[in-house]
Each structure stands twice: as structure tokens, then as C-alpha cells.
Tab-separated table of C-alpha atoms in Angstrom:
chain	number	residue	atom	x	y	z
A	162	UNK	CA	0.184	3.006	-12.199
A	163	UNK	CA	-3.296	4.070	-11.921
A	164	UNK	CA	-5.299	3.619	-8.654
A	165	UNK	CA	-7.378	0.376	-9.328
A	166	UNK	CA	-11.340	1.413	-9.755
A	167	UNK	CA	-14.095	-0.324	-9.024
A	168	UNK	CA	-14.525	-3.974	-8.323
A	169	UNK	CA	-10.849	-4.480	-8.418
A	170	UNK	CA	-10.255	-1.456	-5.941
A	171	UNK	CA	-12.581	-4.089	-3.697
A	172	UNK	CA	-10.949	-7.004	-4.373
A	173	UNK	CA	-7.739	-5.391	-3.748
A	174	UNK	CA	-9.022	-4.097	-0.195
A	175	UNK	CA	-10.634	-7.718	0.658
A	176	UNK	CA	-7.238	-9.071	-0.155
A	177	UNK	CA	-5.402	-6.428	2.198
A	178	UNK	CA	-7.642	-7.373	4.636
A	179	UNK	CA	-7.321	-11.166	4.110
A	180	UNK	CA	-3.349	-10.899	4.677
A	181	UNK	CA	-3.895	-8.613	7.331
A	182	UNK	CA	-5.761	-11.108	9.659
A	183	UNK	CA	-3.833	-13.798	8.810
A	184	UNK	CA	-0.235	-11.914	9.484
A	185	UNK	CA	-1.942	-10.520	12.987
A	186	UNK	CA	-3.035	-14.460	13.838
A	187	UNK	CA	0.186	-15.778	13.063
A	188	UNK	CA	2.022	-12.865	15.281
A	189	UNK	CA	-0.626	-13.331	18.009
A	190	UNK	CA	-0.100	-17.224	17.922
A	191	UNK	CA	3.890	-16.846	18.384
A	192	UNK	CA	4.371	-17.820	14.943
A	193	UNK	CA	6.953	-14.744	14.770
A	194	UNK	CA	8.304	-11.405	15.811
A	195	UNK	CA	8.072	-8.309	13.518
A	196	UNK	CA	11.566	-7.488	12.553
A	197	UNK	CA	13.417	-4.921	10.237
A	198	UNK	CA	15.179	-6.666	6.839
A	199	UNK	CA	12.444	-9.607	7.254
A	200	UNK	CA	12.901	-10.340	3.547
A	201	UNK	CA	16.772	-11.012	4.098
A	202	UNK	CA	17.064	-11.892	7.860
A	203	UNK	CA	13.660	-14.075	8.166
A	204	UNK	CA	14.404	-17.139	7.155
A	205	UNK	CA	11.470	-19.512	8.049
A	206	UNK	CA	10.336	-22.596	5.667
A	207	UNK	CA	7.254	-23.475	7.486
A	208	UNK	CA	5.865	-20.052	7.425
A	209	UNK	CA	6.496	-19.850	3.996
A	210	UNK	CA	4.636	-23.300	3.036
A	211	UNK	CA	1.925	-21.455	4.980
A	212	UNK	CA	1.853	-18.501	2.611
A	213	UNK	CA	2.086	-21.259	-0.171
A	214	UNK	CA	-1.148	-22.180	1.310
A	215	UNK	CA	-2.915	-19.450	1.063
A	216	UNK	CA	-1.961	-19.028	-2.532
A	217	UNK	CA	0.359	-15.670	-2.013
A	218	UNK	CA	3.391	-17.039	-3.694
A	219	UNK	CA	3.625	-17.212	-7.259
A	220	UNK	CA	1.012	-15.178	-7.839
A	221	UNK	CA	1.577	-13.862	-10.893
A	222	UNK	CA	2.748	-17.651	-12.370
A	223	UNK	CA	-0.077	-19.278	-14.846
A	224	UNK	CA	-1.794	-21.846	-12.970
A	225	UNK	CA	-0.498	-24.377	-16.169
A	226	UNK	CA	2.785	-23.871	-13.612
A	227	UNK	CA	0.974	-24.212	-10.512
A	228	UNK	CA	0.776	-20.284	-9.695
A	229	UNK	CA	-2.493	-18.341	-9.414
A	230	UNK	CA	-2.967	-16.678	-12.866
A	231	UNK	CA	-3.001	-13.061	-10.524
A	232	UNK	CA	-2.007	-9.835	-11.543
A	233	UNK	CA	1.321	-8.362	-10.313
A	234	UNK	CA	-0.589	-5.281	-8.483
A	235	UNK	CA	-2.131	-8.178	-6.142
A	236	UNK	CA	1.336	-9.591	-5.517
A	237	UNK	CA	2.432	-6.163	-4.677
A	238	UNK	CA	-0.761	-5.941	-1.813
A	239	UNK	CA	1.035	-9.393	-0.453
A	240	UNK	CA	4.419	-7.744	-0.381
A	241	UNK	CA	3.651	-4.825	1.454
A	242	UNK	CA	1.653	-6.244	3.659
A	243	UNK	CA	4.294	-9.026	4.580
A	244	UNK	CA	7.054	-6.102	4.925
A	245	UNK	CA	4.946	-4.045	7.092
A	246	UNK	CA	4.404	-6.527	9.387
A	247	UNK	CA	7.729	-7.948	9.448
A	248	UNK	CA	6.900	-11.284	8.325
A	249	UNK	CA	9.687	-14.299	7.697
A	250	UNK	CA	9.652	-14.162	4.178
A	251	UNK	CA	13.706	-14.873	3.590
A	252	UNK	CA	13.181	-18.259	2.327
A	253	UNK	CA	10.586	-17.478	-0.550
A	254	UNK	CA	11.618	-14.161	-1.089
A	255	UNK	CA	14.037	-14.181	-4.060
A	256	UNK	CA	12.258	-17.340	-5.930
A	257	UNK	CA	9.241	-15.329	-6.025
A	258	UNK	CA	10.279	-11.906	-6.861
A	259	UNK	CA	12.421	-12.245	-9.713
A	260	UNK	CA	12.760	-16.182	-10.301
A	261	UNK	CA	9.964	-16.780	-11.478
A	262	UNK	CA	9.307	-13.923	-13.671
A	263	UNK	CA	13.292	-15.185	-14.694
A	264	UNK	CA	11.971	-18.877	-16.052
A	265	UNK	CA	8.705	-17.696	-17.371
A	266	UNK	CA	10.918	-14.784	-19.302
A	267	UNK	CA	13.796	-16.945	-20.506
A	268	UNK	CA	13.062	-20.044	-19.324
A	269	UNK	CA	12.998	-23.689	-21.056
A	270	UNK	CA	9.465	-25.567	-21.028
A	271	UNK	CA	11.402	-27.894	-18.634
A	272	UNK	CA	12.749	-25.966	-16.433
A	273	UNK	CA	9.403	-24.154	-15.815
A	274	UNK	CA	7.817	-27.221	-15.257
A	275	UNK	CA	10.361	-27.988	-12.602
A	276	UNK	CA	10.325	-25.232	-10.451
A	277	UNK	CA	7.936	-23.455	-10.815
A	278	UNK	CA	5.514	-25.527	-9.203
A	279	UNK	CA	7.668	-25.421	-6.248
A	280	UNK	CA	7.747	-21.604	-5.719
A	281	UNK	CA	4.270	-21.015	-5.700
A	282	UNK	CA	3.939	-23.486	-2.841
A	283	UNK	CA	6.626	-22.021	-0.645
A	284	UNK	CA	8.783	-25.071	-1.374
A	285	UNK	CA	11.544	-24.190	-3.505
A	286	UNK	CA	13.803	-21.516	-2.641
A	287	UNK	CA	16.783	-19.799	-5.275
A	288	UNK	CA	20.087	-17.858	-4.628
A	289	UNK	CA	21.144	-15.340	-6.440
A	290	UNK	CA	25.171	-16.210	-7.990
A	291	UNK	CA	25.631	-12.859	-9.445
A	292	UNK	CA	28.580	-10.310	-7.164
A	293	UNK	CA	31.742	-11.985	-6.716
A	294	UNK	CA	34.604	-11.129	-4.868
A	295	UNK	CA	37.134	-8.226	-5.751
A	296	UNK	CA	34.511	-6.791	-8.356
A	297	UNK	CA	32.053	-5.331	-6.259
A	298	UNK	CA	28.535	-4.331	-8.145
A	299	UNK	CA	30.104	-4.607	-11.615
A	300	UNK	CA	28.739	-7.638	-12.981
A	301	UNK	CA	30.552	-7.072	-15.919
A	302	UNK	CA	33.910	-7.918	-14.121
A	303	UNK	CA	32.305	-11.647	-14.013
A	304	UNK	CA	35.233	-14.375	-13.877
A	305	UNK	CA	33.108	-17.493	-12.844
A	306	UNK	CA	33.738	-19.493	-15.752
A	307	UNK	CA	31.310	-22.156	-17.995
A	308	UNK	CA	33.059	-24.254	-19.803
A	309	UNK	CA	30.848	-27.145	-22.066
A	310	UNK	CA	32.184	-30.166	-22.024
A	311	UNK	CA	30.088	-33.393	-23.686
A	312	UNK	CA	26.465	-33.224	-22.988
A	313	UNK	CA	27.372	-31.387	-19.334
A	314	UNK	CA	28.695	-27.804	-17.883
A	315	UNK	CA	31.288	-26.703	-15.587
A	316	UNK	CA	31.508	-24.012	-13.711
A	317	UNK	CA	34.831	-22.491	-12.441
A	318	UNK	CA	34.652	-19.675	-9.871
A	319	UNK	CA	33.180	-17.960	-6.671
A	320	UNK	CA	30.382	-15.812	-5.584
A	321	UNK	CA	29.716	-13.841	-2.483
A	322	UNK	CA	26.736	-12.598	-0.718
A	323	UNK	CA	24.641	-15.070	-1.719
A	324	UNK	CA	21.279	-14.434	0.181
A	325	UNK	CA	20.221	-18.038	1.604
A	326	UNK	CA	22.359	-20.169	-0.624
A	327	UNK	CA	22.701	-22.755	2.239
A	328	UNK	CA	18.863	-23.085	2.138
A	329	UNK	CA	18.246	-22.577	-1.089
A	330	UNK	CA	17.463	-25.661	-3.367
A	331	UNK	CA	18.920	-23.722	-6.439
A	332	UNK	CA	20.703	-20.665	-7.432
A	333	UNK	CA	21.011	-18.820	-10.710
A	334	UNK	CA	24.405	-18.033	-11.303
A	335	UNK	CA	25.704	-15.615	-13.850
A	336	UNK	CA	29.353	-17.013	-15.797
A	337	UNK	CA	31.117	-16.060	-18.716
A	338	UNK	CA	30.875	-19.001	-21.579
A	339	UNK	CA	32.107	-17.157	-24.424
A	340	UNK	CA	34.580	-14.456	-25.678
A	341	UNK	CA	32.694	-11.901	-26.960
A	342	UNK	CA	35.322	-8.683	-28.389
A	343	UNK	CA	32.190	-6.121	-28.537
A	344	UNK	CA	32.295	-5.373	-24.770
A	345	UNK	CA	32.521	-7.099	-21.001
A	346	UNK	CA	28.439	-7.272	-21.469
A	347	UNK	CA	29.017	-9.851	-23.864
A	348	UNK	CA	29.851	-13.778	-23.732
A	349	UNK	CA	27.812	-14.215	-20.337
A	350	UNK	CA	25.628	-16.555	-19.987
A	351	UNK	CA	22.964	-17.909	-17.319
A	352	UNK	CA	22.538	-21.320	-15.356
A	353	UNK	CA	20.587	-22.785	-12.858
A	354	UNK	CA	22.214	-24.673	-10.932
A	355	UNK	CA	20.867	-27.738	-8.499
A	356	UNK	CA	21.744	-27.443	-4.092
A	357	UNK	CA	23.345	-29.136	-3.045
A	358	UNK	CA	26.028	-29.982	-5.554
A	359	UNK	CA	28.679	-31.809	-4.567
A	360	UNK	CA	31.604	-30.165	-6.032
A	361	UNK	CA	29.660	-26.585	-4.714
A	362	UNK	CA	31.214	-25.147	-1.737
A	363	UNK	CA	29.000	-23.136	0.411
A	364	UNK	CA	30.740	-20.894	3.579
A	365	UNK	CA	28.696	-18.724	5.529
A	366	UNK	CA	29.464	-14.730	5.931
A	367	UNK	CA	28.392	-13.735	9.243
A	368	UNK	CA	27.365	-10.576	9.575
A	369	UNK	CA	27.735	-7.716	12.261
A	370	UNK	CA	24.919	-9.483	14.394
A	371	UNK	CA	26.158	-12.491	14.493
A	372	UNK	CA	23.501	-14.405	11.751
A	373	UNK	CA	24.914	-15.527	8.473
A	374	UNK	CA	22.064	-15.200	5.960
A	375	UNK	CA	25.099	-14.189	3.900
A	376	UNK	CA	27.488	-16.896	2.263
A	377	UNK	CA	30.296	-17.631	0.290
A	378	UNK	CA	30.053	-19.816	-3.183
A	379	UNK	CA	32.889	-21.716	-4.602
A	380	UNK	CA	32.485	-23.763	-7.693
A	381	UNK	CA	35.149	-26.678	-7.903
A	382	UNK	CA	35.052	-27.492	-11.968
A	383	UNK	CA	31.158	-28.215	-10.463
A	384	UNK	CA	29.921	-30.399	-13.176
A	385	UNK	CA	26.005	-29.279	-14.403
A	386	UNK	CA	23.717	-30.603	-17.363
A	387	UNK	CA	23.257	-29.131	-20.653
A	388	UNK	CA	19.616	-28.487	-19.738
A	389	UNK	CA	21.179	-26.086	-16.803
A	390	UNK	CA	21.120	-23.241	-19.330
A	391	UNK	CA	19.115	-20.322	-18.762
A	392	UNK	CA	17.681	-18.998	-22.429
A	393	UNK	CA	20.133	-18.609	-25.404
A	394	UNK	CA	23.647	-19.087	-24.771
A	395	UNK	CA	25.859	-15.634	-24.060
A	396	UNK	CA	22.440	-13.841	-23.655
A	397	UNK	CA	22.667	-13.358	-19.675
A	398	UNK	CA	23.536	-9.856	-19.700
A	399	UNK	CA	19.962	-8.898	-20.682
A	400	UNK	CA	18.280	-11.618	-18.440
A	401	UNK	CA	20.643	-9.769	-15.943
A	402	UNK	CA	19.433	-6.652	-16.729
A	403	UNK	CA	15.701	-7.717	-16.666
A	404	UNK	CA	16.174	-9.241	-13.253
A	405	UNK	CA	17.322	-6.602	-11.531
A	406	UNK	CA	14.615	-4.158	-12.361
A	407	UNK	CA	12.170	-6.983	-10.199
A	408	UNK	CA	15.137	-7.010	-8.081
A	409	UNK	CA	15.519	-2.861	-7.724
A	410	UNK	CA	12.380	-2.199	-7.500
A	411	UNK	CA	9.956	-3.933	-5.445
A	412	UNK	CA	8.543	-2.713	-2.088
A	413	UNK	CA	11.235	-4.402	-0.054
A	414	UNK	CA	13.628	-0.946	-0.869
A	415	UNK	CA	10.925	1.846	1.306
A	416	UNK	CA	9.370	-0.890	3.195
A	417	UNK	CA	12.091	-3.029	5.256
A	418	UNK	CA	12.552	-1.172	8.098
A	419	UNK	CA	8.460	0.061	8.359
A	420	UNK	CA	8.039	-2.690	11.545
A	421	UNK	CA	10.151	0.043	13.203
A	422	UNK	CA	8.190	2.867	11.877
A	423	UNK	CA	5.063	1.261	13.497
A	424	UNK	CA	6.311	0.437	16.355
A	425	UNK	CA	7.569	4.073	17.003
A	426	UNK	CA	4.209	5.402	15.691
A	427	UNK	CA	2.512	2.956	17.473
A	428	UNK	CA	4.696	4.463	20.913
A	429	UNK	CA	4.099	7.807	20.259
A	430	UNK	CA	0.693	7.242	20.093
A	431	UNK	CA	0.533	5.756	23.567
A	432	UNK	CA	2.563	8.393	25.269
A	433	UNK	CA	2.541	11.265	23.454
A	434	UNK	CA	4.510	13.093	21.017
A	435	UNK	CA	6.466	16.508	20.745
A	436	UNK	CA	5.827	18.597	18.156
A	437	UNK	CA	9.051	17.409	16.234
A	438	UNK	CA	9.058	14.096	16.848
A	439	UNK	CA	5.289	14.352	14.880
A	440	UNK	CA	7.155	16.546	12.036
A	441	UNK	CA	9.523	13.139	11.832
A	442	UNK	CA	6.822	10.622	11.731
A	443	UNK	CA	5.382	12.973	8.602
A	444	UNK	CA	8.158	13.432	6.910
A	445	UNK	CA	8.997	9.737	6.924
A	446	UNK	CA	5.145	8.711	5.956
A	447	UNK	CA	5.286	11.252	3.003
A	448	UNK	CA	8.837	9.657	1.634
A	449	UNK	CA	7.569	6.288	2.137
A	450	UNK	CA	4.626	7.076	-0.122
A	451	UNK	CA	6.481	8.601	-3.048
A	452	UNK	CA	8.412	5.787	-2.943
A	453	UNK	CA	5.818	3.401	-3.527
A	454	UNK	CA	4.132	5.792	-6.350
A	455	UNK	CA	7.278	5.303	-7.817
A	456	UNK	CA	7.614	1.456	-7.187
A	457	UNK	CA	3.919	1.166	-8.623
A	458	UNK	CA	4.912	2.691	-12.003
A	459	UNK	CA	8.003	0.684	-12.285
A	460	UNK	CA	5.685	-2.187	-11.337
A	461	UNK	CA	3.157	-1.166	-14.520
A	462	UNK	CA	6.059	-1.271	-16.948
A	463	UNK	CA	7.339	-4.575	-15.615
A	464	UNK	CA	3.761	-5.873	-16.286
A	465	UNK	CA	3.486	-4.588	-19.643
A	466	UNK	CA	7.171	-6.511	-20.880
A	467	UNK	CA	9.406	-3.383	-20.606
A	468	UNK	CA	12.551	-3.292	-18.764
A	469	UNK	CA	12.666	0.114	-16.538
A	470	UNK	CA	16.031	-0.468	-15.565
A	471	UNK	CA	16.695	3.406	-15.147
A	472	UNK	CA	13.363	3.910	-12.945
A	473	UNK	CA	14.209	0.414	-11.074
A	474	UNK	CA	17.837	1.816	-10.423
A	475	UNK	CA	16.203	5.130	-9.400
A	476	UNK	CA	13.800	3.740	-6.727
A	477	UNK	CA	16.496	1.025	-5.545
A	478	UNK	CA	18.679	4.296	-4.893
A	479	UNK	CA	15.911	6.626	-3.257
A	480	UNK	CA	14.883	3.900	-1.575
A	481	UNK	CA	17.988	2.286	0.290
A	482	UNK	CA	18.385	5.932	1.476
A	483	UNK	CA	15.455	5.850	2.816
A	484	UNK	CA	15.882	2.828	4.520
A	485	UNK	CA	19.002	4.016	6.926
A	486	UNK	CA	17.466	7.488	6.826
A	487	UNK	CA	14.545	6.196	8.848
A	488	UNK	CA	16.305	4.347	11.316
A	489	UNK	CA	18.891	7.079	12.065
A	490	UNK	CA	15.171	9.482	12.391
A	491	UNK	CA	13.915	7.065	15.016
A	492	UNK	CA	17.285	7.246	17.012
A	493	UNK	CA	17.922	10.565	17.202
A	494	UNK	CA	13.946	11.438	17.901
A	495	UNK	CA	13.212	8.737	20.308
A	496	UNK	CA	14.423	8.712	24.102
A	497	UNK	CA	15.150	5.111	23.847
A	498	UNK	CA	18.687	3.713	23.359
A	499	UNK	CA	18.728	0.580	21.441
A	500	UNK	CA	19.849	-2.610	23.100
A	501	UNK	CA	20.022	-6.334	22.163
A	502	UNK	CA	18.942	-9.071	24.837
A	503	UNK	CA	16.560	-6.748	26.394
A	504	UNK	CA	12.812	-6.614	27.074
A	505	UNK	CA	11.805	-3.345	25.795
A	506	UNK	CA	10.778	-4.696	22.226
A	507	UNK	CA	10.969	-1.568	20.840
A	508	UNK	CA	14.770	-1.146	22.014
A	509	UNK	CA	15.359	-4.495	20.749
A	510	UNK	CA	14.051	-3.922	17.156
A	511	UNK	CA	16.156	-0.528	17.041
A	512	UNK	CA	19.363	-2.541	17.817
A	513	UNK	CA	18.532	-4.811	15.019
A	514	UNK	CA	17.810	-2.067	12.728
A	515	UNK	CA	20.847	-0.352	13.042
A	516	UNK	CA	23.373	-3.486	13.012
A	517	UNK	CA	21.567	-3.784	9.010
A	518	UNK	CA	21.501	-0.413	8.128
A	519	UNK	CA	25.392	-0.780	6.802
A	520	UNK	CA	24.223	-3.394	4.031
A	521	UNK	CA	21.379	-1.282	2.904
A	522	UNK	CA	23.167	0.980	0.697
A	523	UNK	CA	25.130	-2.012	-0.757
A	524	UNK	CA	23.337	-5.380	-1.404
A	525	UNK	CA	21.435	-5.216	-4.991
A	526	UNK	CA	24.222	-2.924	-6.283
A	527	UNK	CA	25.787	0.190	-4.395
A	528	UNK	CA	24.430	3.396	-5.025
A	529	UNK	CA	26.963	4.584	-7.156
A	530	UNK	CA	26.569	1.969	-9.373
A	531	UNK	CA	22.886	2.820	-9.424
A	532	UNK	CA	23.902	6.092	-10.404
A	533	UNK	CA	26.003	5.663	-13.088
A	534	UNK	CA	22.679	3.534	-14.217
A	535	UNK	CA	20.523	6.575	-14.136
A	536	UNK	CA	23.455	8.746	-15.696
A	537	UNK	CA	23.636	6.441	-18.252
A	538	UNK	CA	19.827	6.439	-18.960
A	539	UNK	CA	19.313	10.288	-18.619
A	540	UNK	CA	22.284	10.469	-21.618
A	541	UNK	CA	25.150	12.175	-19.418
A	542	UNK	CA	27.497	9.568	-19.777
């Protein structure tokens, strides 16, 4: 993507700026902490109505739908700057970044009339119902089930590592509906399905520190409306596919774990740093920044209707590296051991790091999934 120019370069600046100040009064007012894995870990409804506010959510959503008829390179200032700072932006996160650019892709008139309203306010949140259990990251292995039956749906099946789904007033869940003898990409389709449901199990997943952002889906014959379908019947591989290069992508993959680059920037700056430790910091700035040259272009094809599933899959790969890469840098260059319950904040947001650097690797598809993705897309398999 090519540096903005001009009058939109200035815009783009007053709108860093604008998110800046507000980010710094909310963190000055105790409206939060900056923490690592905000966009997974930070779940906070009130703080995102406020963003709703300030009309930074559904930015990219024509106002006919309540968004803010914005271009995706100013919803990419928002991101960042919410990531850097460590902002609470669980709740909103998912319904934003690939949600709505879901409905407005595939969806029914209704259906974007429904939600989409509610997204760009910071009111609605979604779950993702893709990974289930035993099949890892291949969505192809899908055995959630959608069976019609009179004017209505039902679903048959689990899902796992649903992101928020106890919060969440809907989720999107992928299910086969059809038997389709030209491959396992075939016969799925999409739904989006109402929280809470009554015949919809949720079970939280706690992870190693102790929060469960993660849960557990079960759907008991849930019955759903016709309406519930996403697009054309047995089509959901390629909304799947379209999804996941928002999904892959975004800023969230070289920017989750920045709070803790600041703050270690931000110490070395006040006491001083070996000659090393200020190789470490550059080498870490200089990754983070190819990584978002590469996010931008991936960004620019997204905008112009293309699906860069290969360059999504490539930055989502790169990027989760980088993720664990930097926290295991900060460890082994700081003198500070990380510890939880403490009142060094700096020690504190190093524990938390490294209790989610595990997940990074896996959630949104492992890396050797992403691989076979790019392996697939350079014509070597």
C-alpha cells in the first residue's frame, strides 16, 4: 500500500493523534491497564461502547448500516493504535474485523440491517464457531452438522476455542449441510446463530492464567431460522476463506505484545541501556515494521475485493513468530524476572506475556497449516 499523500497523510496523522489522547485519558483516568493479547484477553463492554462513541468501530460499514463510510487504512490507524496501547478491545474485536466485512460480503439485506448497526456502536459482539475438537486447524474436517427441517435449522455438533462466546450476542458457525463428492471443501455452509440459545451449550476453557476468554460450544439439535443462513447454501468454504485473510492479517499478529515493547523501551530509556540490549530493541522495531508493510499490502488487496489468502497466511505466520520472539527478547535481555501479583508493572506485564505466548503460534490456524497455505499458493504442493 502506498504511503497516503497529502491531505489524507493529515487526516490520517490528526486521527492518530485523536486516538492517541483519548487512549492516554482513558489510561490516566483508571479506565485500564496496558496489557499484552488486549484483543483476546481485554474483554470490556463499556470501553467498547466508548469507542462506539467516538465512531472507531465499524468504520469501514456504509453509514446506510450505521458505520462511518471510512476507508479501511483509517481503521487500520484505530487498530494499531488500540494494540499499542493495550487497550480492552476483546469484546468488539472479532465483530469488527472480519464480521462485518462477513455480512456486507455475503450477507442478506436483513441480516445487515440487524447487526450491523450494533457493531459500529460497540454493542454487538460475534464468536467465531469455526475449530472443533479432534481436527485441529483443518476446517475441512468440519462435523458440526445443519440439517433443514420446515422453515428452521439445526445444528448438531461442537466447537472449541471460541474467543468470547459467553459474551458474545452471536457467533458464526461453520457446518456441513450438504454432501458434496468433489472434495471436504464442499457441502459447508455458514450460519449465524443468535446467544444465547437455549439448546447452545457454552463451557469455559480456562487457560494457563487462570481467565477463560476461551470456551467450549455444544449444539444440542439447536433449532435456528431459515433466515440464519449466511449467503448461498454449501458456499461457506469461500466465505471461510475470505474471512480469514481479515482474520490473518490484521495488525493484531506484530502488534499484541508491543505494550511490552514500550514498556521495556520506555525502561531502558530511564536507566540506561547496554549496547546489546539497544541491538534487541532494533532488531525488534525493524521486524515489527516489515510486518506492518506487509499487513498494509494485504490490507490494499482486501480493499480492492481480492482474497490474499497466501499473503494473509504469510503475515499470520511471520507474525505469530514474532509475537513469542519478542517476549522471549525481553526476558533474556532484561534483568527483571517476571512475576504475577507484584508491583513492578513491568514484571507483571512480562508474566502475562509469557503465560500467552503458547497460544500465539496456534489460535487463527497453526503455523503449519499456514504453511501448507503458502506451499499451496507458491505451486509446491
Amino acid at each position: 500500500m502506498a504511503p497516503p499523500t497529502g491531505s489524507a497523510d493529515l487526516a490520517h496523522r490528526e486521527l492518530r493523534n485523536d486516538v492517541r489522547t483519548f487512549l492516554e485519558a482513558e489510561i490516566c483516568a483508571g479506565s485500564f491497564t496496558p496489557q499484552c493479547d488486549s484483543w483476546m484477553a481485554g474483554f470490556d463492554p463499556a470501553f467498547s461502547a466508548k469507542v462506539g462513541e467516538q465512531g472507531w468501530l465499524g468504520m469501514v460499514v456504509p453509514t446506510a448500516y450505521g458505520g462511518h463510510g471510512r476507508s479501511p487504512l483509517e481503521r487500520l490507524v484505530v487498530a494499531e493504535e488500540m494494540l499499542a496501547h493495550g487497550a480492552p478491545v476483546a469484546a468488539h474485536w472479532i465483530a469488527d474485523r472480519q464480521t462485518a466485512p462477513n455480512l456486507l460480503k455475503f450477507g442478506t439485506e436483513e441480516q445487515k440491517e440487524r447487526y450491523l448497526p450494533g457493531i459500529a456502536s460497540g454493542t454487538t459482539f460475534f464468536a467465531i464457531g469455526m475449530s472443533e475438537p479432534d481436527a485441529g486447524s483443518d476446517l475441512a474436517s468440519v462435523r458440526t452438522k445443519a440439517v433443514e427441517d420446515g422453515d428452521s435449522w439445526r445444528l448438531t455438533g461442537t466447537k472449541v476455542w471460541t474467543t468470547g462466546a459467553h459474551l458474545a450476542h452471536a457467533m458464526i458457525v461453520l457446518a456441513r449441510t450438504d454432501n458434496d463428492e468433489s472434495g471436504r471443501h464442499g457441502g459447508l455452509s455458514q450460519f449465524v446463530v443468535d446467544l444465547p440459545n437455549p439448546n447452545v451449550e457454552i463451557r469455559p476453557i480456562r487457560s494457563i492464567d487462570g481467565a477463560a476468554h476461551f470456551n467450549e460450544v455444544i449444539f444440542h439439535d439447536a433449532k435456528i431460522p431459515r433466515s440464519a443462513l449466511l449467503g448461498a447454501r454449501a458456499d461457506g468454504w469461500v466465505q471461510v476463506m475470505s474471512e480469514l485473510a481479515f482474520e490473518r492479517s490484521g495488525p493484531e499478529r506484530y502488534l499484541s505484545t508491543m505494550p511490552l515493547l514500550r514498556a521495556w523501551a520506555e525502561r531502558l530509556r530511564a536507566q540506561g541501556a547496554t549496547p546489546e540490549q539497544r541491538v534487541a530493541l532494533g532488531m525488534l522495531t525493524s521486524r515489527a515494521w516489515s510486518l506492518r508493510r506487509m499487513s498494509l499490502i494485504v490490507a490494499t488487496e482486501l480493499a480492492a475485493g481480492r482474497s490474499p489468502d497466501v499473503m494473509a497466511a504469510m503475515v499470520k505466520d511471520l507474525g505469530s513468530t514474532f509475537e513469542g520472539d519478542l517476549v522471549d527478547v525481553v526476558r533474556r535481555s532484561s534483568d527483571i524476572a517476571a512475576r504475577l501479583n507484584t508491583e513492578d508493572p513491568f514484571a507483571e506485564l512480562l508474566a502475562h506475556s509469557l503465560l500467552h505466548t503458547p497460544a500465539f503460534t496456534l489460535r487463527g490456524g497453526t503455523n503449519e497449516i499456514l504453511r501448507s497455505i503458502i506451499g499451496r499458493g507458491m505451486g509446491l504442493r
